[in-house]
mmCIF file with all atom_site columns, C-alpha atoms in Angstrom:
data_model
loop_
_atom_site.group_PDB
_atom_site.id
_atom_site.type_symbol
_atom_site.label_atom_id
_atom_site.label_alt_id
_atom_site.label_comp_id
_atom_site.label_asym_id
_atom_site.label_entity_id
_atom_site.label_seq_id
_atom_site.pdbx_PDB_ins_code
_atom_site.Cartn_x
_atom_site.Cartn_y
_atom_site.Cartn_z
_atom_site.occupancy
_atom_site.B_iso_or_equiv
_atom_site.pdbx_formal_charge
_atom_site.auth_seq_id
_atom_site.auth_comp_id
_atom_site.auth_asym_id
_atom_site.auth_atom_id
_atom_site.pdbx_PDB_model_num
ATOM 1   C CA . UNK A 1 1   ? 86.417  103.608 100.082 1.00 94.00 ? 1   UNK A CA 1
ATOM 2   C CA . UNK A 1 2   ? 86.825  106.368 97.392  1.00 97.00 ? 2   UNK A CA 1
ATOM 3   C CA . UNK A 1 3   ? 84.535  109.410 97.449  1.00 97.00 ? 3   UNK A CA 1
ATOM 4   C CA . UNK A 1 4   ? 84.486  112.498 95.222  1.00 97.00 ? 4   UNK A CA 1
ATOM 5   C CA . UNK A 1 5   ? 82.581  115.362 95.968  1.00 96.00 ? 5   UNK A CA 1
ATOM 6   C CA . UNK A 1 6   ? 80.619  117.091 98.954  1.00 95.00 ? 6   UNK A CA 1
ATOM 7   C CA . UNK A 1 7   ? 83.397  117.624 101.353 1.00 95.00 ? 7   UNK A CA 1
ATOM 8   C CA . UNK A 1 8   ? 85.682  115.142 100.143 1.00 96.00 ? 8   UNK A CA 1
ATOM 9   C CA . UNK A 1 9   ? 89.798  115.954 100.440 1.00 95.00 ? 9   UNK A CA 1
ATOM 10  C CA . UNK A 1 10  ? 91.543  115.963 97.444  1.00 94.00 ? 10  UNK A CA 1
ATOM 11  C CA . UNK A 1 11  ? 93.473  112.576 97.263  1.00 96.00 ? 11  UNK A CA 1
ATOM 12  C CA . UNK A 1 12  ? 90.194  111.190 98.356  1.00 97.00 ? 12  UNK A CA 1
ATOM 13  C CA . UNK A 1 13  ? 88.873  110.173 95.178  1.00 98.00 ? 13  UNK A CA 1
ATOM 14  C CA . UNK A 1 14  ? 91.497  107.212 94.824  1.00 98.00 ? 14  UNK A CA 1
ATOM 15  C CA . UNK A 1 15  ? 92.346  104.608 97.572  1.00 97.00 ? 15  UNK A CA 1
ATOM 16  C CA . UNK A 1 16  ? 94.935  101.490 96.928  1.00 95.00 ? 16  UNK A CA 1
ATOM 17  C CA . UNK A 1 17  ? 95.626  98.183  98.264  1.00 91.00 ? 17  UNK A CA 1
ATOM 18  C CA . UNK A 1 18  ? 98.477  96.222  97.880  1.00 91.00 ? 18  UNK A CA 1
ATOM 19  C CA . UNK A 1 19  ? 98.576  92.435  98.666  1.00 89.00 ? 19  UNK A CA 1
ATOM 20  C CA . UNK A 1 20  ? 101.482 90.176  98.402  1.00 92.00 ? 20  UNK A CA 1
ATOM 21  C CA . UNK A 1 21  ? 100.551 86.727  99.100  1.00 88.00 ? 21  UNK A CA 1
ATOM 22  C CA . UNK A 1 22  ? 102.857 83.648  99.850  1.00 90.00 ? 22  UNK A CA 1
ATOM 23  C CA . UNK A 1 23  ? 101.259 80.585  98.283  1.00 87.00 ? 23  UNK A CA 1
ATOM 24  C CA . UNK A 1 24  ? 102.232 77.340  99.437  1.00 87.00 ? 24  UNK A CA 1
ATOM 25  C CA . UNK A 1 25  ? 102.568 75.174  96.196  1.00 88.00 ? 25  UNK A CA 1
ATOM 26  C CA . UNK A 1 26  ? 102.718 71.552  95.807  1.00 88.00 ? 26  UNK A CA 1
ATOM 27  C CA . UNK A 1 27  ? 106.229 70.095  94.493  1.00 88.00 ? 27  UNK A CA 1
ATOM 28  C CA . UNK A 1 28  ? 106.006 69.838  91.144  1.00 92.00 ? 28  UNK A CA 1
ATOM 29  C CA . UNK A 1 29  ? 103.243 72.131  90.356  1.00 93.00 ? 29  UNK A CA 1
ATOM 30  C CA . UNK A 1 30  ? 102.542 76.024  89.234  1.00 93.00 ? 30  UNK A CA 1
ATOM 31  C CA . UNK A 1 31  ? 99.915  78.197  89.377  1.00 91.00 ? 31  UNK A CA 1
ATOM 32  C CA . UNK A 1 32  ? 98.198  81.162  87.630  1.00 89.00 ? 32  UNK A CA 1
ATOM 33  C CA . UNK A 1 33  ? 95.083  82.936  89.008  1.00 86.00 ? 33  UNK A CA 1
ATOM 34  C CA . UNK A 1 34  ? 91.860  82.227  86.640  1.00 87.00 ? 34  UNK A CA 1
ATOM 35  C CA . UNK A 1 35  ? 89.624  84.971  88.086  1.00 87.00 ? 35  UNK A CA 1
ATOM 36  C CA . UNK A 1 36  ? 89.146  87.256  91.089  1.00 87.00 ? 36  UNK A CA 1
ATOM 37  C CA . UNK A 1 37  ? 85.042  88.407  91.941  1.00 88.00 ? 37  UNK A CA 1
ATOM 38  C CA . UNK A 1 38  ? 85.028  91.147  93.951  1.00 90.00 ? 38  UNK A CA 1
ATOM 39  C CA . UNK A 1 39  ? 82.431  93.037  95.611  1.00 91.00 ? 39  UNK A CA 1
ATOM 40  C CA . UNK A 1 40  ? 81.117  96.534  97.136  1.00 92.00 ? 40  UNK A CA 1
ATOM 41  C CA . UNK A 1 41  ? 78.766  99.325  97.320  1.00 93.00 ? 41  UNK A CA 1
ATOM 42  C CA . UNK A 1 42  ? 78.857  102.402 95.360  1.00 96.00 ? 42  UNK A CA 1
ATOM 43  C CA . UNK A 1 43  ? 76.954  105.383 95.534  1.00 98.00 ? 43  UNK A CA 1
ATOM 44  C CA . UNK A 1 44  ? 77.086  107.768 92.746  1.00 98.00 ? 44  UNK A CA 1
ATOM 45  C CA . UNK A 1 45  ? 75.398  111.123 91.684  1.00 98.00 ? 45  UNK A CA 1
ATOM 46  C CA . UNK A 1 46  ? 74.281  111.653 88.267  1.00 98.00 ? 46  UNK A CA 1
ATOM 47  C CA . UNK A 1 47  ? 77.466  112.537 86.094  1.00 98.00 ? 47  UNK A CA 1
ATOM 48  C CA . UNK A 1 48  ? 79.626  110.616 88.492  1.00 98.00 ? 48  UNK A CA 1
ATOM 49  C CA . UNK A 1 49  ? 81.473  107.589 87.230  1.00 98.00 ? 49  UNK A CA 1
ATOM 50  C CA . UNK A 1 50  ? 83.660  104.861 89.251  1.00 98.00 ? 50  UNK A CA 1
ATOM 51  C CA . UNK A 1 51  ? 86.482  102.673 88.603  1.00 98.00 ? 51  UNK A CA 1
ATOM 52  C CA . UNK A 1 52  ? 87.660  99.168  90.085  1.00 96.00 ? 52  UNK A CA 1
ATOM 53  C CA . UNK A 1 53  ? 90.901  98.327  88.787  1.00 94.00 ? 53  UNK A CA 1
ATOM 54  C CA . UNK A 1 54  ? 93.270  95.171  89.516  1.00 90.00 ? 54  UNK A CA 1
ATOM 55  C CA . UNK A 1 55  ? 96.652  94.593  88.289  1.00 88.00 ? 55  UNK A CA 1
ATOM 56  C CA . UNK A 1 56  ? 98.523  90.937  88.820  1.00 85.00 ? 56  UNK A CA 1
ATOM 57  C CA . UNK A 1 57  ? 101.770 89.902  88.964  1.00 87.00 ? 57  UNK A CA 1
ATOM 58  C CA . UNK A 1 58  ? 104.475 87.829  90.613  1.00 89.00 ? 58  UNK A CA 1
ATOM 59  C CA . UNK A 1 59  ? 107.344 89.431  92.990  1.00 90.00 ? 59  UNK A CA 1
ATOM 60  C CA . UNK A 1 60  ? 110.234 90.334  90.483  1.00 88.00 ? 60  UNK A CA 1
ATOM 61  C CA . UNK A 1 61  ? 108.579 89.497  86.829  1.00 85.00 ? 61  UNK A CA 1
ATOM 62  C CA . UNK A 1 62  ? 107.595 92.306  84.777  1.00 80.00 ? 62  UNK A CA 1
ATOM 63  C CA . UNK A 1 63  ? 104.673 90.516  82.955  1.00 77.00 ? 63  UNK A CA 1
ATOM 64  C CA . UNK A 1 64  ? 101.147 92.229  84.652  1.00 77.00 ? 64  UNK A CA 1
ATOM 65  C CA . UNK A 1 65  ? 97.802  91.384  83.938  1.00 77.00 ? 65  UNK A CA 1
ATOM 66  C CA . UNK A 1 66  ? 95.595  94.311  84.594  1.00 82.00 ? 66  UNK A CA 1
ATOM 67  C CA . UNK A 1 67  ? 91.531  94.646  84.109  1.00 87.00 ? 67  UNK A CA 1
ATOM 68  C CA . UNK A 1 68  ? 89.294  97.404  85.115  1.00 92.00 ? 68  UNK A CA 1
ATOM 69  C CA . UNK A 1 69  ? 85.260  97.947  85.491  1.00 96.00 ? 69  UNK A CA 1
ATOM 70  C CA . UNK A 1 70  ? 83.719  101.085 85.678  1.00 97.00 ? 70  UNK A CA 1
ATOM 71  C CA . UNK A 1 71  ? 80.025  102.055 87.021  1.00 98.00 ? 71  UNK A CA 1
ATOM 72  C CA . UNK A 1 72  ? 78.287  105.601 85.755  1.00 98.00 ? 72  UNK A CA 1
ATOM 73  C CA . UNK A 1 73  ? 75.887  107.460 87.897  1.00 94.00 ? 73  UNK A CA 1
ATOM 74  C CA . UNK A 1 74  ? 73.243  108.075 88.856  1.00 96.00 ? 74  UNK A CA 1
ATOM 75  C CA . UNK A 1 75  ? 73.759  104.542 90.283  1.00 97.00 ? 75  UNK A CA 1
ATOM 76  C CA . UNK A 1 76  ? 73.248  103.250 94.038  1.00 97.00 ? 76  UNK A CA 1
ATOM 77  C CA . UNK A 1 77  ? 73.606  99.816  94.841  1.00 95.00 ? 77  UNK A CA 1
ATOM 78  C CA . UNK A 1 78  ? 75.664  96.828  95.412  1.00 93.00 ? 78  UNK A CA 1
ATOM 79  C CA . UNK A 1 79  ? 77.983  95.560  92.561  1.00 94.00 ? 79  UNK A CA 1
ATOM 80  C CA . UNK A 1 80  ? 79.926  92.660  91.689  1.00 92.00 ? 80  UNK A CA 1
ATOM 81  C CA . UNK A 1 81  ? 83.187  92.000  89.126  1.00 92.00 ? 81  UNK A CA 1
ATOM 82  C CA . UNK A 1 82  ? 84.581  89.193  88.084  1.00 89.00 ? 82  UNK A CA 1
ATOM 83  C CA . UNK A 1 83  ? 88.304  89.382  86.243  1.00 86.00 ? 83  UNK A CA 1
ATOM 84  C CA . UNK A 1 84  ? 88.810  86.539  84.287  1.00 84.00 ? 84  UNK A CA 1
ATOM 85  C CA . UNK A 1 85  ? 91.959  85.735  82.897  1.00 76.00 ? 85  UNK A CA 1
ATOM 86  C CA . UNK A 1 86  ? 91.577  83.695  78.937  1.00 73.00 ? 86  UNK A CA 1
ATOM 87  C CA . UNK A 1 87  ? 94.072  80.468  79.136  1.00 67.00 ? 87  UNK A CA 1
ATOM 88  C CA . UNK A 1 88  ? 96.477  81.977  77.057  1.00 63.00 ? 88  UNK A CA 1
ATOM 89  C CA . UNK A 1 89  ? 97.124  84.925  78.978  1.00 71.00 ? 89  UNK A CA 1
ATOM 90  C CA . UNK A 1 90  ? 97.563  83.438  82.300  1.00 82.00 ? 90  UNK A CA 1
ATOM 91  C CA . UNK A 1 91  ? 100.820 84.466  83.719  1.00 82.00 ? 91  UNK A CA 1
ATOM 92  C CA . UNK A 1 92  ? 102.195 80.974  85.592  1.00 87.00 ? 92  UNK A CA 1
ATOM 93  C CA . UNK A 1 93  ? 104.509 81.314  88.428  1.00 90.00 ? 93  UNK A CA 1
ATOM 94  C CA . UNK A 1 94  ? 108.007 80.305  87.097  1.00 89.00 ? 94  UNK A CA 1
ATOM 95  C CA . UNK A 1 95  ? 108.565 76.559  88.156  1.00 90.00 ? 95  UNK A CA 1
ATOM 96  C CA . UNK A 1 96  ? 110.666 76.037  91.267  1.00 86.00 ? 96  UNK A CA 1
ATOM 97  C CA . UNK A 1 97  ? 110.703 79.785  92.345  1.00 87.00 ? 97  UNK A CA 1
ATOM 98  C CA . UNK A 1 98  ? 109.813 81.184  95.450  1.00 87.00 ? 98  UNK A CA 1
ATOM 99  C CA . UNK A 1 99  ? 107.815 84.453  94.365  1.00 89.00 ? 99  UNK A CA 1
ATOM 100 C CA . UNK A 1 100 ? 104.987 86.266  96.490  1.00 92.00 ? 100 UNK A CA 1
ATOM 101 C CA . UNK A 1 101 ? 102.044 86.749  94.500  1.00 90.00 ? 101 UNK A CA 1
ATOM 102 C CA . UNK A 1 102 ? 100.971 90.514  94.374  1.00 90.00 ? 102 UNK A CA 1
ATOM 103 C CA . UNK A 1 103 ? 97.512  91.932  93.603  1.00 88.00 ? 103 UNK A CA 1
ATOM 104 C CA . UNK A 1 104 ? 97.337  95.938  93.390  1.00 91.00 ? 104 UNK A CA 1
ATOM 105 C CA . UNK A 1 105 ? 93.980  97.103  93.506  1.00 92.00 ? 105 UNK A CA 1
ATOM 106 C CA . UNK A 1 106 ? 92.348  100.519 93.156  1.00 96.00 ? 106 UNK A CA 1
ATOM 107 C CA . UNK A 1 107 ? 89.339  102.005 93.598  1.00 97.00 ? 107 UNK A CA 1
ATOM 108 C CA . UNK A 1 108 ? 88.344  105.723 91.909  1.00 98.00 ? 108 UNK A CA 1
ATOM 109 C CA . UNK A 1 109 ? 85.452  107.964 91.642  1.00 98.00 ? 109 UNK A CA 1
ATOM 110 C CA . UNK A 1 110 ? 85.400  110.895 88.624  1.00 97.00 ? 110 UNK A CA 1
ATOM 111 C CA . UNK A 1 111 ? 82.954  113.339 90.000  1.00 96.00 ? 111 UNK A CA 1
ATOM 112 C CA . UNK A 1 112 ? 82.408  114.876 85.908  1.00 96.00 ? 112 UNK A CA 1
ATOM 113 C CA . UNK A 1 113 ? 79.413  116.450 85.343  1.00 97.00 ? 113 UNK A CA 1
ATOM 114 C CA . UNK A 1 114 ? 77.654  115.670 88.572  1.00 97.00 ? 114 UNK A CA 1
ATOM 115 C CA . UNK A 1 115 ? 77.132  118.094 91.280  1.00 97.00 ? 115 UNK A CA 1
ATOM 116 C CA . UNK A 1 116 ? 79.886  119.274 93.453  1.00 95.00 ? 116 UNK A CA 1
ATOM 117 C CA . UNK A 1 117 ? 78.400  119.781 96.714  1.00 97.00 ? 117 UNK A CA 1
ATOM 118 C CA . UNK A 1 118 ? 76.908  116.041 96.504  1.00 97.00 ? 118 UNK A CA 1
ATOM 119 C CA . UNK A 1 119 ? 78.954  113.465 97.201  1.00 98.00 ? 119 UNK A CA 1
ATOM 120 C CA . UNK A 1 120 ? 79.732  109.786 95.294  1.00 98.00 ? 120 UNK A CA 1
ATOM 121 C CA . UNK A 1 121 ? 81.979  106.858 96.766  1.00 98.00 ? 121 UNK A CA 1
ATOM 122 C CA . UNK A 1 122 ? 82.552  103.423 95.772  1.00 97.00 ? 122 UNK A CA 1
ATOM 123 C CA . UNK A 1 123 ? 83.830  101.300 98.551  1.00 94.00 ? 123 UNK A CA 1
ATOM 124 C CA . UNK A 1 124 ? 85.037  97.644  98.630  1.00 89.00 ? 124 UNK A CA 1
ATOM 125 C CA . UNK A 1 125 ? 83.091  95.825  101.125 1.00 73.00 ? 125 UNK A CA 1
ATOM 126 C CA . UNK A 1 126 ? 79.039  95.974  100.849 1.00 47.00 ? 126 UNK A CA 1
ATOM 127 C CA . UNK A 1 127 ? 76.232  97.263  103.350 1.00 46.00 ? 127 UNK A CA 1
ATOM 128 C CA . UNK A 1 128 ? 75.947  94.150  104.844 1.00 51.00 ? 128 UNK A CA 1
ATOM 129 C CA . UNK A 1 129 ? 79.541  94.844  105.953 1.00 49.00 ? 129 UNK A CA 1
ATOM 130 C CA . UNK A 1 130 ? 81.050  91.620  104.942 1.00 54.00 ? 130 UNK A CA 1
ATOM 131 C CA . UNK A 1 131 ? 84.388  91.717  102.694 1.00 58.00 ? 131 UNK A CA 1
ATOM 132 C CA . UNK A 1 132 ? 84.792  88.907  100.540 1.00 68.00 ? 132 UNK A CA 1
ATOM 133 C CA . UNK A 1 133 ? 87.327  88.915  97.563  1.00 78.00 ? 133 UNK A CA 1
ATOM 134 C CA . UNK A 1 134 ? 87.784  85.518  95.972  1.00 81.00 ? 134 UNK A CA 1
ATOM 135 C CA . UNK A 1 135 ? 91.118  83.949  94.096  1.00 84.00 ? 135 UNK A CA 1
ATOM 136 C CA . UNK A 1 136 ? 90.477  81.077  91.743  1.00 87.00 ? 136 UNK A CA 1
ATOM 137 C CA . UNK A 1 137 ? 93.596  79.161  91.041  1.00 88.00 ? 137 UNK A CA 1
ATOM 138 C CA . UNK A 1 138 ? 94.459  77.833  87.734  1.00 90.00 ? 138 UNK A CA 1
ATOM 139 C CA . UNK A 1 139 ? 97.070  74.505  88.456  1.00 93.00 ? 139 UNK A CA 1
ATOM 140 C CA . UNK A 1 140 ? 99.583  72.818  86.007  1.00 93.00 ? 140 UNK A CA 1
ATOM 141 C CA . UNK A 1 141 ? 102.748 70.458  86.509  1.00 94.00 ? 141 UNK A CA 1
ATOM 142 C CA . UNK A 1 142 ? 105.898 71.565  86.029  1.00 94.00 ? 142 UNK A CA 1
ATOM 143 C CA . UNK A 1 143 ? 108.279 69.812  83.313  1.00 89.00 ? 143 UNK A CA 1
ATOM 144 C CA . UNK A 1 144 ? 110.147 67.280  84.852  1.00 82.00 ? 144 UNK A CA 1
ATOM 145 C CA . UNK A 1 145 ? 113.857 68.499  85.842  1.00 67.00 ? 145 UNK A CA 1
#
């Protein structure tokens, strides 16, 4: 959760996650990731604005795919994003290398115009307190060696 405002620190407005995921991958295939939905709550005063930002990439390649959403206040209520990746820009893991798959994501709340002493937060769960981030997986053989 990211919150801005009210009695908020001041490196609260911006929390980060890093995963680095080991997928197991059939011999003779690749894969890319299609699209990501995520989901959370945000709660933001009028003036306020949010930011969900993802950024993809494979363990040692310098190619990232990054895609952001943003939310403006006055706003309070569940949300949902989908990053969706066109075919041509999918970023394949490199055939018949072992590389972790890393997702960097970031959630941040701009307080602007809105009113200090209130606060805003966007969080990355929802208020039924389930997280659920989903990874669609885009498949293609590898060239035969």
């Amino acid at each position: 959760m990211a919150q801005a405002g009210g009695s908020s620190g001041p490196t609260d407005f911006r929390r980060n996650c890093q995963i680095s995921m080991k997928v197991h991958v059939p011999q003779g295939f690749t894969y890319a990731i299609s699209s990501t939905d995520y989901r959370g709550f945000a709660s933001l005063e009028p003036g306020a604005s949010a930011v969900e930002k993802a950024s993809y990439y494979f363990q040692g390649m310098s190619q990232t795919s990054a895609v952001s959403h943003t939310l403006k206040g006055q706003y309070a209520d569940n949300w949902q994003f989908t990053d969706t990746n066109e075919v041509a820009q999918l970023v394949y893991k490199p055939c018949g290398e072992e590389r972790n798959f890393n997702v960097n994501t970031e959630l941040r709340v701009l307080k602007g115009s809105s009113d200090p002493a209130k606060t805003s937060f966007i969080s990355m769960d929802s208020t039924d307190g389930s997280i659920k981030t989903t990874y669609h997986f885009a498949w293609k053989q590898c060239p035969p060696w």
